[in-house]
Coordinates of C-alpha atoms in Angstrom, one line a residue:
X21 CA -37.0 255.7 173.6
X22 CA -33.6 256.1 174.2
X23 CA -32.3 256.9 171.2
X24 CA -33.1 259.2 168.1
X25 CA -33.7 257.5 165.2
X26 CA -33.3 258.8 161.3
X27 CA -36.8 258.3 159.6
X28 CA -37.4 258.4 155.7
X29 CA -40.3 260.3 155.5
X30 CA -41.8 258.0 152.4
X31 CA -41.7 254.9 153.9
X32 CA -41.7 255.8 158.0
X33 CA -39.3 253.4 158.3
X34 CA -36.5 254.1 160.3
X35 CA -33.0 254.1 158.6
X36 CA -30.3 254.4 161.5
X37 CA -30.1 255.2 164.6
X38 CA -28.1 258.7 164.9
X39 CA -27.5 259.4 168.6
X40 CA -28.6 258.4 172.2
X41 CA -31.1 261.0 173.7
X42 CA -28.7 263.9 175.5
X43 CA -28.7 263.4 179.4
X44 CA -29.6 266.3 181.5
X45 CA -25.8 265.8 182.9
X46 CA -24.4 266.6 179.3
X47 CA -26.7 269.4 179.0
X48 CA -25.6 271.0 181.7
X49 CA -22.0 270.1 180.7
X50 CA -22.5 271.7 177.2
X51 CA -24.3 275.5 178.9
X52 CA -21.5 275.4 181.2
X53 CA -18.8 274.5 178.6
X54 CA -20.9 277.5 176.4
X55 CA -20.5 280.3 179.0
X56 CA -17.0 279.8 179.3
X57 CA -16.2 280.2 176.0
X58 CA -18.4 283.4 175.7
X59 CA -16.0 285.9 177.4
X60 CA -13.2 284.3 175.4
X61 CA -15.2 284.3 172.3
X62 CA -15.9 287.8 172.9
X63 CA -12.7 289.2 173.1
X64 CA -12.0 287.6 169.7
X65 CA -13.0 290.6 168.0
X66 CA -15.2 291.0 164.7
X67 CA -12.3 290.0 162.3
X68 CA -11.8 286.7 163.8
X69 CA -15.6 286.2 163.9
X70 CA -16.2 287.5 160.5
X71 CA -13.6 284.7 159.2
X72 CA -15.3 282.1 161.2
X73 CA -18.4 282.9 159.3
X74 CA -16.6 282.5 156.2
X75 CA -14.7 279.2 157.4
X76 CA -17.9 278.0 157.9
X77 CA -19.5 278.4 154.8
X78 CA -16.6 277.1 153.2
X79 CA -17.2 273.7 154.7
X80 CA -20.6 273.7 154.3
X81 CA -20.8 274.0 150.6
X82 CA -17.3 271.4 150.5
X83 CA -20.1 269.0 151.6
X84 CA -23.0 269.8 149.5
X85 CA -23.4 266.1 148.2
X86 CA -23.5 264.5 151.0
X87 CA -25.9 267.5 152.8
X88 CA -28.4 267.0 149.4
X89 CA -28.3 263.1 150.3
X90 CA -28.8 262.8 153.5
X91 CA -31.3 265.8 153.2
X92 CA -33.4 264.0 150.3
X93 CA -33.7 260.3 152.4
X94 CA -34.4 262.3 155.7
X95 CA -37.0 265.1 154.5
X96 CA -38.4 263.6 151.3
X97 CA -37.7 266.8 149.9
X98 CA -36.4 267.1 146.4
X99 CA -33.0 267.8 145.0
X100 CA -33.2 271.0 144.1
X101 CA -34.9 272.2 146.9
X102 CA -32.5 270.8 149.2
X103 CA -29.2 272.9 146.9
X104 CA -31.3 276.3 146.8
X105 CA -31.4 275.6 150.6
X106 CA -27.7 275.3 151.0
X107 CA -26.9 278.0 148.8
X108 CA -29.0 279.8 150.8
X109 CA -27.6 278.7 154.3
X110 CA -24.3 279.2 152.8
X111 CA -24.5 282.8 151.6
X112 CA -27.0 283.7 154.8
X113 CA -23.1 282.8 157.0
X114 CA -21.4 285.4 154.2
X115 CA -23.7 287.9 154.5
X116 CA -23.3 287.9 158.6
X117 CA -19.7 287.9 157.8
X118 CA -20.3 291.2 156.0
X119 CA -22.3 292.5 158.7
X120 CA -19.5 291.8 161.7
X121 CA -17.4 293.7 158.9
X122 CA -19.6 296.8 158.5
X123 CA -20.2 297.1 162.4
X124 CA -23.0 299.5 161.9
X125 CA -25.5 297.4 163.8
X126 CA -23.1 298.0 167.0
X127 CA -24.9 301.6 166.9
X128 CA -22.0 302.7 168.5
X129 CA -22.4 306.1 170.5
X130 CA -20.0 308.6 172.1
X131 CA -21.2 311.7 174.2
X132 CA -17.9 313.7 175.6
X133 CA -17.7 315.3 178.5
X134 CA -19.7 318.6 178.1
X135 CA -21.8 321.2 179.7
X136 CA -25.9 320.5 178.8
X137 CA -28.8 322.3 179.9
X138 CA -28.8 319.9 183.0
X139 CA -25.7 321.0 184.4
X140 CA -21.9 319.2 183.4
X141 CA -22.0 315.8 181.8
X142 CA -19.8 312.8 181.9
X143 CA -18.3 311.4 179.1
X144 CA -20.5 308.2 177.8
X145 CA -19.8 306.0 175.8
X146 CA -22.5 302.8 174.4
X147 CA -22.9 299.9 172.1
X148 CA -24.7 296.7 171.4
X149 CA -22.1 293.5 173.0
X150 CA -22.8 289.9 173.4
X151 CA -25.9 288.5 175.1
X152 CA -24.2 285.4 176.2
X153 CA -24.9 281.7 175.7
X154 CA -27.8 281.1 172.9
X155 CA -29.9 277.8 172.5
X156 CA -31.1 277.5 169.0
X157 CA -34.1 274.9 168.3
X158 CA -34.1 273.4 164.6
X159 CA -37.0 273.5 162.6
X160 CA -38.5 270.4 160.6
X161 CA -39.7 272.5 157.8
X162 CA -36.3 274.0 156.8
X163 CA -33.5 271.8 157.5
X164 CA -30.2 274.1 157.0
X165 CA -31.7 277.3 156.6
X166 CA -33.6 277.4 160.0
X167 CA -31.8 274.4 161.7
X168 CA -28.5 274.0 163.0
X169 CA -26.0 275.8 160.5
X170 CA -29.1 278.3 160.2
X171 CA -29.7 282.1 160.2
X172 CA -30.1 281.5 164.6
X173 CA -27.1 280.1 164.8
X174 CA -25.3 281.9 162.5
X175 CA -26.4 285.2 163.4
X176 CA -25.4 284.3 166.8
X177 CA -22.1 283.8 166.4
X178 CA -22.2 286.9 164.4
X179 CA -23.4 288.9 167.2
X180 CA -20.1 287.0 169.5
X181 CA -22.7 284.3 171.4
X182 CA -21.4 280.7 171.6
X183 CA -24.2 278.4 170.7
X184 CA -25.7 275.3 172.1
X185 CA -28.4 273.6 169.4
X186 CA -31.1 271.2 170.3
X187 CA -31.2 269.3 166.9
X188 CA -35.0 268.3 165.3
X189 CA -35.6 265.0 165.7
X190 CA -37.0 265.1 162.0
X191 CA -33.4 265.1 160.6
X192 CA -31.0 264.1 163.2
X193 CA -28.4 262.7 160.8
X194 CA -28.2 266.0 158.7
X195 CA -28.0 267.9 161.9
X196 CA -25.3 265.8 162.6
X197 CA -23.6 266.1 159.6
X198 CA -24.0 269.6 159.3
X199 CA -23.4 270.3 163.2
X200 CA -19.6 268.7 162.1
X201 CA -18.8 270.6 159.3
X202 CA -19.3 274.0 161.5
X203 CA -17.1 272.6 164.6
X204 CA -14.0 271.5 161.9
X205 CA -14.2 275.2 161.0
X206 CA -14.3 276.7 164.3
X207 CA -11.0 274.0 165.1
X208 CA -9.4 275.2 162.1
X209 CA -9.8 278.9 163.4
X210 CA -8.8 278.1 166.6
X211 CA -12.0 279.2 168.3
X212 CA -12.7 278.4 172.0
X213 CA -13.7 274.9 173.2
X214 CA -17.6 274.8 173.8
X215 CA -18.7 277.8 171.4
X216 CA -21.1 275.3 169.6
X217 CA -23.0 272.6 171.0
X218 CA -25.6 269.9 169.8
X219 CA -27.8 268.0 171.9
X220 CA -30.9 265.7 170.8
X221 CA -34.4 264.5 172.6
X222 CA -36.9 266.9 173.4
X223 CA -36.3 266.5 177.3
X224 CA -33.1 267.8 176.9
X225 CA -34.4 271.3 174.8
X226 CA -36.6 272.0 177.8
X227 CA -33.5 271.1 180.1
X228 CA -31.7 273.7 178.2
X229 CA -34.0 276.4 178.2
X230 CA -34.0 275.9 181.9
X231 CA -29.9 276.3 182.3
X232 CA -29.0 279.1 184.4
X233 CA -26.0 279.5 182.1
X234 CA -28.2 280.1 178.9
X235 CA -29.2 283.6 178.4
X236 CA -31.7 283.6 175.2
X237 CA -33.6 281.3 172.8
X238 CA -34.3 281.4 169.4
X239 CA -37.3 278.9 168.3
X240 CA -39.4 278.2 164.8
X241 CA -41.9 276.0 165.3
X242 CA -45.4 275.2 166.7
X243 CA -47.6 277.8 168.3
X244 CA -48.4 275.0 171.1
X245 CA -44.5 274.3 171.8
X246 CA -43.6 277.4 171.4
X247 CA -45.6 278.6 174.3
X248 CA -44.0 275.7 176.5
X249 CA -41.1 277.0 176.5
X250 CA -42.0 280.1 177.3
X251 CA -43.5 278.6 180.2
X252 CA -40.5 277.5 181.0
X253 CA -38.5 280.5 181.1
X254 CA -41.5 281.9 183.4
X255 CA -40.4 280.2 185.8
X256 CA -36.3 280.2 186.1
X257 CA -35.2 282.4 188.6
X258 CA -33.5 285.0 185.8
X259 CA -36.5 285.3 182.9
X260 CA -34.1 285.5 179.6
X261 CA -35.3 286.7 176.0
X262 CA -37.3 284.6 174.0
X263 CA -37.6 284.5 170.2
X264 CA -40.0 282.5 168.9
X265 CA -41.9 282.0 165.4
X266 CA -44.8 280.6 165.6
X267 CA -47.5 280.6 163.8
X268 CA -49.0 282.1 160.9
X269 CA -52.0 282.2 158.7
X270 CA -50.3 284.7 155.5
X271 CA -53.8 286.0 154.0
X272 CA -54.3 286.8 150.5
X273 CA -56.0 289.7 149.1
X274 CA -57.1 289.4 145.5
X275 CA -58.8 293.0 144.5
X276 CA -62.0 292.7 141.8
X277 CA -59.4 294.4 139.1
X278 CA -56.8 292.0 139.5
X279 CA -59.3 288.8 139.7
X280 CA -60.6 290.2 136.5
X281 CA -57.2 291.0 134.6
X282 CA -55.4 288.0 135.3
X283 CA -57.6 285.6 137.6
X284 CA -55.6 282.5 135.7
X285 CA -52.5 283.9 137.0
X286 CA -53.2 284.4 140.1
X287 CA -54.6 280.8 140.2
X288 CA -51.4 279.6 139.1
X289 CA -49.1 281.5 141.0
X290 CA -51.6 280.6 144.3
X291 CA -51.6 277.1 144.2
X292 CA -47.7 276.5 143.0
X293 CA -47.2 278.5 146.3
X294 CA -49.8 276.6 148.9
X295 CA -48.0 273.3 147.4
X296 CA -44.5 273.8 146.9
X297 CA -41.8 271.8 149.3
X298 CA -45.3 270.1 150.6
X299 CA -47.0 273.6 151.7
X300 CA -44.8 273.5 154.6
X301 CA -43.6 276.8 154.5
X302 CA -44.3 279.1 157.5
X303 CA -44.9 281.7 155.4
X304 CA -47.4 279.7 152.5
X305 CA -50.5 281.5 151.8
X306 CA -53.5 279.9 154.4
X307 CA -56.0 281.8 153.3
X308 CA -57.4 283.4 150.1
X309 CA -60.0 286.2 150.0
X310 CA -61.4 286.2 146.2
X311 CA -64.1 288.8 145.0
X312 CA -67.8 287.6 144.9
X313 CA -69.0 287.7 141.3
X314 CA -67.8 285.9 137.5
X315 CA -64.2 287.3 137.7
X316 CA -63.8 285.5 140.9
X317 CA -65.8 281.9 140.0
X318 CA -63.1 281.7 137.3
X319 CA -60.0 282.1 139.4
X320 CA -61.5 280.2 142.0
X321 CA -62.6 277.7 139.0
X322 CA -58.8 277.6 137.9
X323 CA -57.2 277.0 141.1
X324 CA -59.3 273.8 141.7
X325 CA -58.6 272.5 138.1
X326 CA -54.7 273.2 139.2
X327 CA -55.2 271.8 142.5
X328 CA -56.6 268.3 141.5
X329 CA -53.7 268.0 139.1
X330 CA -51.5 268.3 142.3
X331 CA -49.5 265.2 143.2
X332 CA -49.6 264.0 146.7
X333 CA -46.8 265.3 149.1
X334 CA -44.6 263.6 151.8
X335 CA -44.5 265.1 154.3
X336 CA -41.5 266.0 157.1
X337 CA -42.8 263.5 159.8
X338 CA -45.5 261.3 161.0
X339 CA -47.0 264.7 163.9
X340 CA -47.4 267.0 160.8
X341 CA -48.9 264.2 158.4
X342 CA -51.3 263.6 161.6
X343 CA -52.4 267.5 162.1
X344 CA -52.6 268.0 158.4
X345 CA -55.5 265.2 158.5
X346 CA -57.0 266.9 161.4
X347 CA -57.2 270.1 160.4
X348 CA -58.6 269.7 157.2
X349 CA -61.6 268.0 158.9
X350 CA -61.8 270.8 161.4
X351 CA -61.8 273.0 158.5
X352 CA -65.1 270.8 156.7
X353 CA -67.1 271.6 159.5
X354 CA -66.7 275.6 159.3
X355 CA -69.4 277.9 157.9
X356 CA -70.3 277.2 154.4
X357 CA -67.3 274.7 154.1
X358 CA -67.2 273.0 150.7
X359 CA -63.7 270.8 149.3
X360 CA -63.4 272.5 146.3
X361 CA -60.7 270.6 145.5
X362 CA -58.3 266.9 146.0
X363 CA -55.3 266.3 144.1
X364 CA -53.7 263.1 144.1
X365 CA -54.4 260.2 146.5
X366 CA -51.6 259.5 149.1
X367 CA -49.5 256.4 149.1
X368 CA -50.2 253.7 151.7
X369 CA -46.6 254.0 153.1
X370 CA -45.3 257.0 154.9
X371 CA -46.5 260.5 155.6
X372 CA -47.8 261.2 152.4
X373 CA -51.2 263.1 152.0
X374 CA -53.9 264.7 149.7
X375 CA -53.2 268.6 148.3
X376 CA -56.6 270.1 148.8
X377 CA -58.6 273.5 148.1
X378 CA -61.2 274.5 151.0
X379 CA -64.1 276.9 150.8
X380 CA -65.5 278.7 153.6
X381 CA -67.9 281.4 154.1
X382 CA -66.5 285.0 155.1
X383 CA -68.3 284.9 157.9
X384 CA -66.2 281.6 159.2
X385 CA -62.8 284.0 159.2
X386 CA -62.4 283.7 163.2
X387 CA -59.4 282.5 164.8
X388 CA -60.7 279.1 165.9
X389 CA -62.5 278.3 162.4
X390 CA -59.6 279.0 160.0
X391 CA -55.8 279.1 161.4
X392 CA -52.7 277.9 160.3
X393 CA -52.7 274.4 158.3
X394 CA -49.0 272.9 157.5
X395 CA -49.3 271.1 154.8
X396 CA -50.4 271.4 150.8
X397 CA -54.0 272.9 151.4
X398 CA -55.4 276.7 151.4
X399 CA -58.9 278.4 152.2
X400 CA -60.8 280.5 149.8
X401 CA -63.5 282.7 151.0
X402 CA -65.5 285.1 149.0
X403 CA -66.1 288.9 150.1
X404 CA -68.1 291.8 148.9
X405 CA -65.8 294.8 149.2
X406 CA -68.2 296.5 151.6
X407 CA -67.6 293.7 153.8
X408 CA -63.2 293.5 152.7
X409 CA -62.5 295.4 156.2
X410 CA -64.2 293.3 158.3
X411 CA -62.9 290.3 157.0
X412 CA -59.9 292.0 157.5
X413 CA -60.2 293.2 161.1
X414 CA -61.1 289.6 162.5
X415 CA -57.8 287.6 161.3
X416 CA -54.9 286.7 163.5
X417 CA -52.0 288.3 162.8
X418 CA -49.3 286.8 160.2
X419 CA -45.6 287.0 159.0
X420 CA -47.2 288.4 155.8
X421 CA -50.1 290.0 154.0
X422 CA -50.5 289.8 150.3
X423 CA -52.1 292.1 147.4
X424 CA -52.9 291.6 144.2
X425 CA -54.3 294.3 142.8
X426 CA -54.3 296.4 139.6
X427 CA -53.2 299.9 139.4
X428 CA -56.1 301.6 138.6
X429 CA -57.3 300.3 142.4
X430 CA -55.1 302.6 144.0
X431 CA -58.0 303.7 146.7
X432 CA -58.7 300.3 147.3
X433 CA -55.4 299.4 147.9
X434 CA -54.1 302.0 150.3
X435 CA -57.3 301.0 152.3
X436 CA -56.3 297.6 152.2
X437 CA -52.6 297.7 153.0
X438 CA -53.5 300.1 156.0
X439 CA -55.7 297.3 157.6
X440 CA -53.0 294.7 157.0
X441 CA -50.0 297.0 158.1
X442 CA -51.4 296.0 162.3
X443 CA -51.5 292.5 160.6
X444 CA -48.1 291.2 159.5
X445 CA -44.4 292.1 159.3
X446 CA -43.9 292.4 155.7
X447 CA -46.6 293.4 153.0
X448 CA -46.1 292.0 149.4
X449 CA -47.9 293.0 146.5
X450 CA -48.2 291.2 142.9
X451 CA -46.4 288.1 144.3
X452 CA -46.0 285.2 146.9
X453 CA -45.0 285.3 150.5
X454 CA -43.5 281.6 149.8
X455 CA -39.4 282.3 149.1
X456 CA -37.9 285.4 151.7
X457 CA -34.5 286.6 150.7
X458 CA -31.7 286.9 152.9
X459 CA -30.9 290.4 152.8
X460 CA -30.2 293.9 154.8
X461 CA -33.6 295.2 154.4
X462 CA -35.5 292.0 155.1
X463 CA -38.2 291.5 158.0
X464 CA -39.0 288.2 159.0
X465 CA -41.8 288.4 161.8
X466 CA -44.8 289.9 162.7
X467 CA -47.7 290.7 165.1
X468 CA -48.8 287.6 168.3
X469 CA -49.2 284.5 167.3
X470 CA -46.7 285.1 164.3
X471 CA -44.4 285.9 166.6
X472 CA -43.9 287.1 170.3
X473 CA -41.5 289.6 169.6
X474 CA -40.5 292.8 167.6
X475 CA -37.5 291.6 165.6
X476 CA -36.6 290.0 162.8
X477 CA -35.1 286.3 162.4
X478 CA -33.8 286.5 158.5
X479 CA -32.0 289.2 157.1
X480 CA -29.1 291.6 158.2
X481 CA -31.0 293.0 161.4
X482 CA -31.4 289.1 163.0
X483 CA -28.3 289.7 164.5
X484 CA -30.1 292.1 167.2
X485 CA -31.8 289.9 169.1
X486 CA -28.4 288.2 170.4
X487 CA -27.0 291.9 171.7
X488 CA -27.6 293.9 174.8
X489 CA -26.9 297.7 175.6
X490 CA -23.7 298.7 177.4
X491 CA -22.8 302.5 178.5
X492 CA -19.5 303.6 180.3
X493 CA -19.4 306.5 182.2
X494 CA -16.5 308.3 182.5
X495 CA -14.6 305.1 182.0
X496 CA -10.4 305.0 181.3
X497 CA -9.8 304.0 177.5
X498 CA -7.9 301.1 178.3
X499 CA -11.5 299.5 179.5
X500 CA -13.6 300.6 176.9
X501 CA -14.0 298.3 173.4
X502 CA -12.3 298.8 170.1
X503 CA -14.9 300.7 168.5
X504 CA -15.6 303.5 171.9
X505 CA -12.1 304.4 171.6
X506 CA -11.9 308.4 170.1
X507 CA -9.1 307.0 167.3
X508 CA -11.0 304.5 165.6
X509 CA -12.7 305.3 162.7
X510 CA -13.7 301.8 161.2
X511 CA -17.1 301.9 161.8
X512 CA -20.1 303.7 161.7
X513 CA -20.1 306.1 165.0
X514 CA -22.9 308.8 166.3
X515 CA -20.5 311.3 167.7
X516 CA -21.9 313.9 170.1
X517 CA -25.0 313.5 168.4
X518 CA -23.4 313.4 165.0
X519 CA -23.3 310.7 162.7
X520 CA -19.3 310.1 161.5
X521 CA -18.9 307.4 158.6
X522 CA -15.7 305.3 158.3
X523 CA -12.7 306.7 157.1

């Protein structure tokens, strides 16, 4: 196929065709068009890419009608959904604004010439610059947030990378749109030709991962594609940073006190997370470990009564409808398996499918038996808490780990949370992984397969992954950045091993 085609996800019946497939000719056009706008963009300076930021948000939310739309016929996702998504993508290009302002995460050192217990030292002087070119692959599951006006790409141009975008071919008409709305702002600033590019077909992303002139990736998606690309970058003659999320099971821990204090709320809470926006969240809860005993029959009992009240869900294409399907009879021929659960029947026409609530036995929780499922479906599996750690110790590591616990169960919990802290990136307690603010503090990643790396890709700190040390020795001033020079006091500075705050 030689073109990609816009699909509505409830009827699989393609709507228009958006672009041809990008030729490995006008990939390499776009890398090379990419680096040389780095150097240029680079010299820019944070003001001008703070303003970008802004610019950009500005024209994203001028056109929020025709994003909610397009989004609604291309994802089957509802309305609301689709506007907390954009508000979200809009204030996640704000926030990076604010962090290019604050210039903290430059971590901006200066060690003057001294004498040290080694002998004399030269004056050095370090901070985090630009990485170079980034390609950013789009992700079905969120299609601004994590596509191509999303926290990648924005957090890359925060950082001073241009940006070249392989667009998912689940919604190639918003990424279009979208894609657009982000190059009239960078015209209107007057940024340099070739800081963003967008290119569509799935030969073409492996083309660009290949491109001498790209110098990091930033991927959310499958564990199994994920992987290919890494295989890629194995074997170009310069290995370059990959970031990748990838896969992730997000237990649940529900404590004996909390299934017996407020086992219909947890019920309630648990299944409105596995199902909402289709239960194609990467960080919806896959797996629930519920007390043995009456405490836990009723919660269990409550989330199958919720769970068969459960409409059907579309889902984002035709591959996840597929895997869904297969999965879940993968999952009926686990240890103990039981369908505790079916909620409404799927329509004949597109990729519409059954929510559904699985039992297994503990002794199924291996990494082959229960893994990630996308889709409206979750596993329960009882535990005795002499057994809790165990259960514990053999699950793949996830973005998150959940508690729910009562405060009495204090003992308990701190024995808990220490076998999940080797477990996930971020531990939440009382709540639901599903929703992840945008924020300074927030950590979006975790332990292999949830990720293959050590950073975050939401929240303030993103923006490290698109930066590489720099030190000058001894090096004139009219050489060094802005923010090395001994005058400037804007940012944030460790001073011969002092920390100096702004003026």
């Amino acid at each position: 196929m030689n073109t990609i085609d816009s699909i509505d996800p409830s009827t699989g019946a393609v709507v228009e065709s958006v672009s041809d497939v990008t030729t490995h000719a006008q990939v390499s056009e776009l890398a090379a068009k990419a680096k040389s706008a780095a150097s240029m963009f680079a010299a820019c300076g944070r003001p001008f890419r703070a303003r970008l930021l802004r610019a950009i948000a500005d024209e994203l939310d001028e056109i929020r009608p025709d994003v909610v739309t397009i989004g609604m016929r291309e994802t089957a996702l509802h309305e609301a959904r689709l506007n907390a998504e954009l508000t979200r993508t809009v204030y996640q290009a704000r926030l990076f604004a604010d962090v290019v302002d604050d210039g903290a995460y430059l971590e901006a050192t200066i060690d003057h010439a001294t004498n040290t217990p080694m002998g004399p030292g030269p004056d050095l002087r370090r901070m985090l610059v630009p990485i170079g070119p980034v390609a950013v692959f789009g992700a079905s599951n969120f299609p601004l947030a994590f596509s191509v006006p999303g926290g990648d790409t924005i957090s890359a141009l925060a950082a001073g990378c241009p940006v070249v975008i392989k667009a998912h071919s689940s919604h190639p008409a918003l990424s279009l749109l979208t894609f657009e709305a982000m190059t009239r702002a960078a015209r209107s600033m007057g940024a340099p030709d070739g800081l963003l590019g967008i290119l569509f077909g799935t030969s073409a992303g492996a083309r660009l991962v290949a491109d001498p002139a790209v110098t990091a990736v930033g991927f959310t998606g499958s564990l199994d594609s994920g992987k290919a690309l890494m295989g890629i970058i194995a074997s170009r003659k310069d290995p370059i940073p990959f970031y990748g999320e990838l896969s992730s099971l997000n237990p649940v821990i529900v404590t004996p006190g909390a299934a017996a204090s407020r086992g219909s709320e947890i019920a309630s809470g648990l299944v409105a997370s596995v199902t909402g926006s289709g239960g194609q969240l990467c960080t919806k809860p896959g797996l629930v470990l519920v007390p043995n005993g009456a405490d836990g029959d009723s919660l269990v009992a409550e989330a199958a009564r919720l769970m068969e009240q459960s409409p059907a869900a579309t889902l984002l294409t035709a591959r996840i409808s597929t895997a869904y399907e297969r999965i879940i009879a993968s999952l009926k021929t686990a240890k103990g398996a039981a369908m505790l659960a079916e909620g409404g029947k799927p329509s004949s026409d597109g990729f519409s499918v059954t929510p559904r609530l699985v039992q297994v036995d503990q002794s199924a929780l291996q990494y082959h038996e229960v893994d990630e499922c996308f889709g409206p479906a979750t596993v329960i599996a009882r535990y005795s808490v002499a057994d809790l750690a165990g259960a514990i110790a053999v699950l793949p590591a996830s973005l998150t780990g959940t508690i729910h616990a009562e405060d009495d169960e204090i003992e308990l919990v701190s024995e808990v949370s220490s076998a999940l802290q080797s477990k996930a990136g971020r531990l939440l307690f009382n709540s639901y992984p599903t929703g992840v603010l945008v924020s300074w503090g927030q950590h979006h990643g975790g332990p292999w397969p949830s990720t293959n790396n050590q950073h975050t890709s939401v929240g303030a700190t993103s923006i490290r992954r698109w930066l590489r040390p720099m030190a000058w020795q001894s090096a004139p001033s009219e050489v060094l950045p802005a923010e090395l020079h001994d005058g400037y006091t804007s940012v944030v500075r460790r001073v011969d091993g002092r920390i100096v705050c702004p003026h």
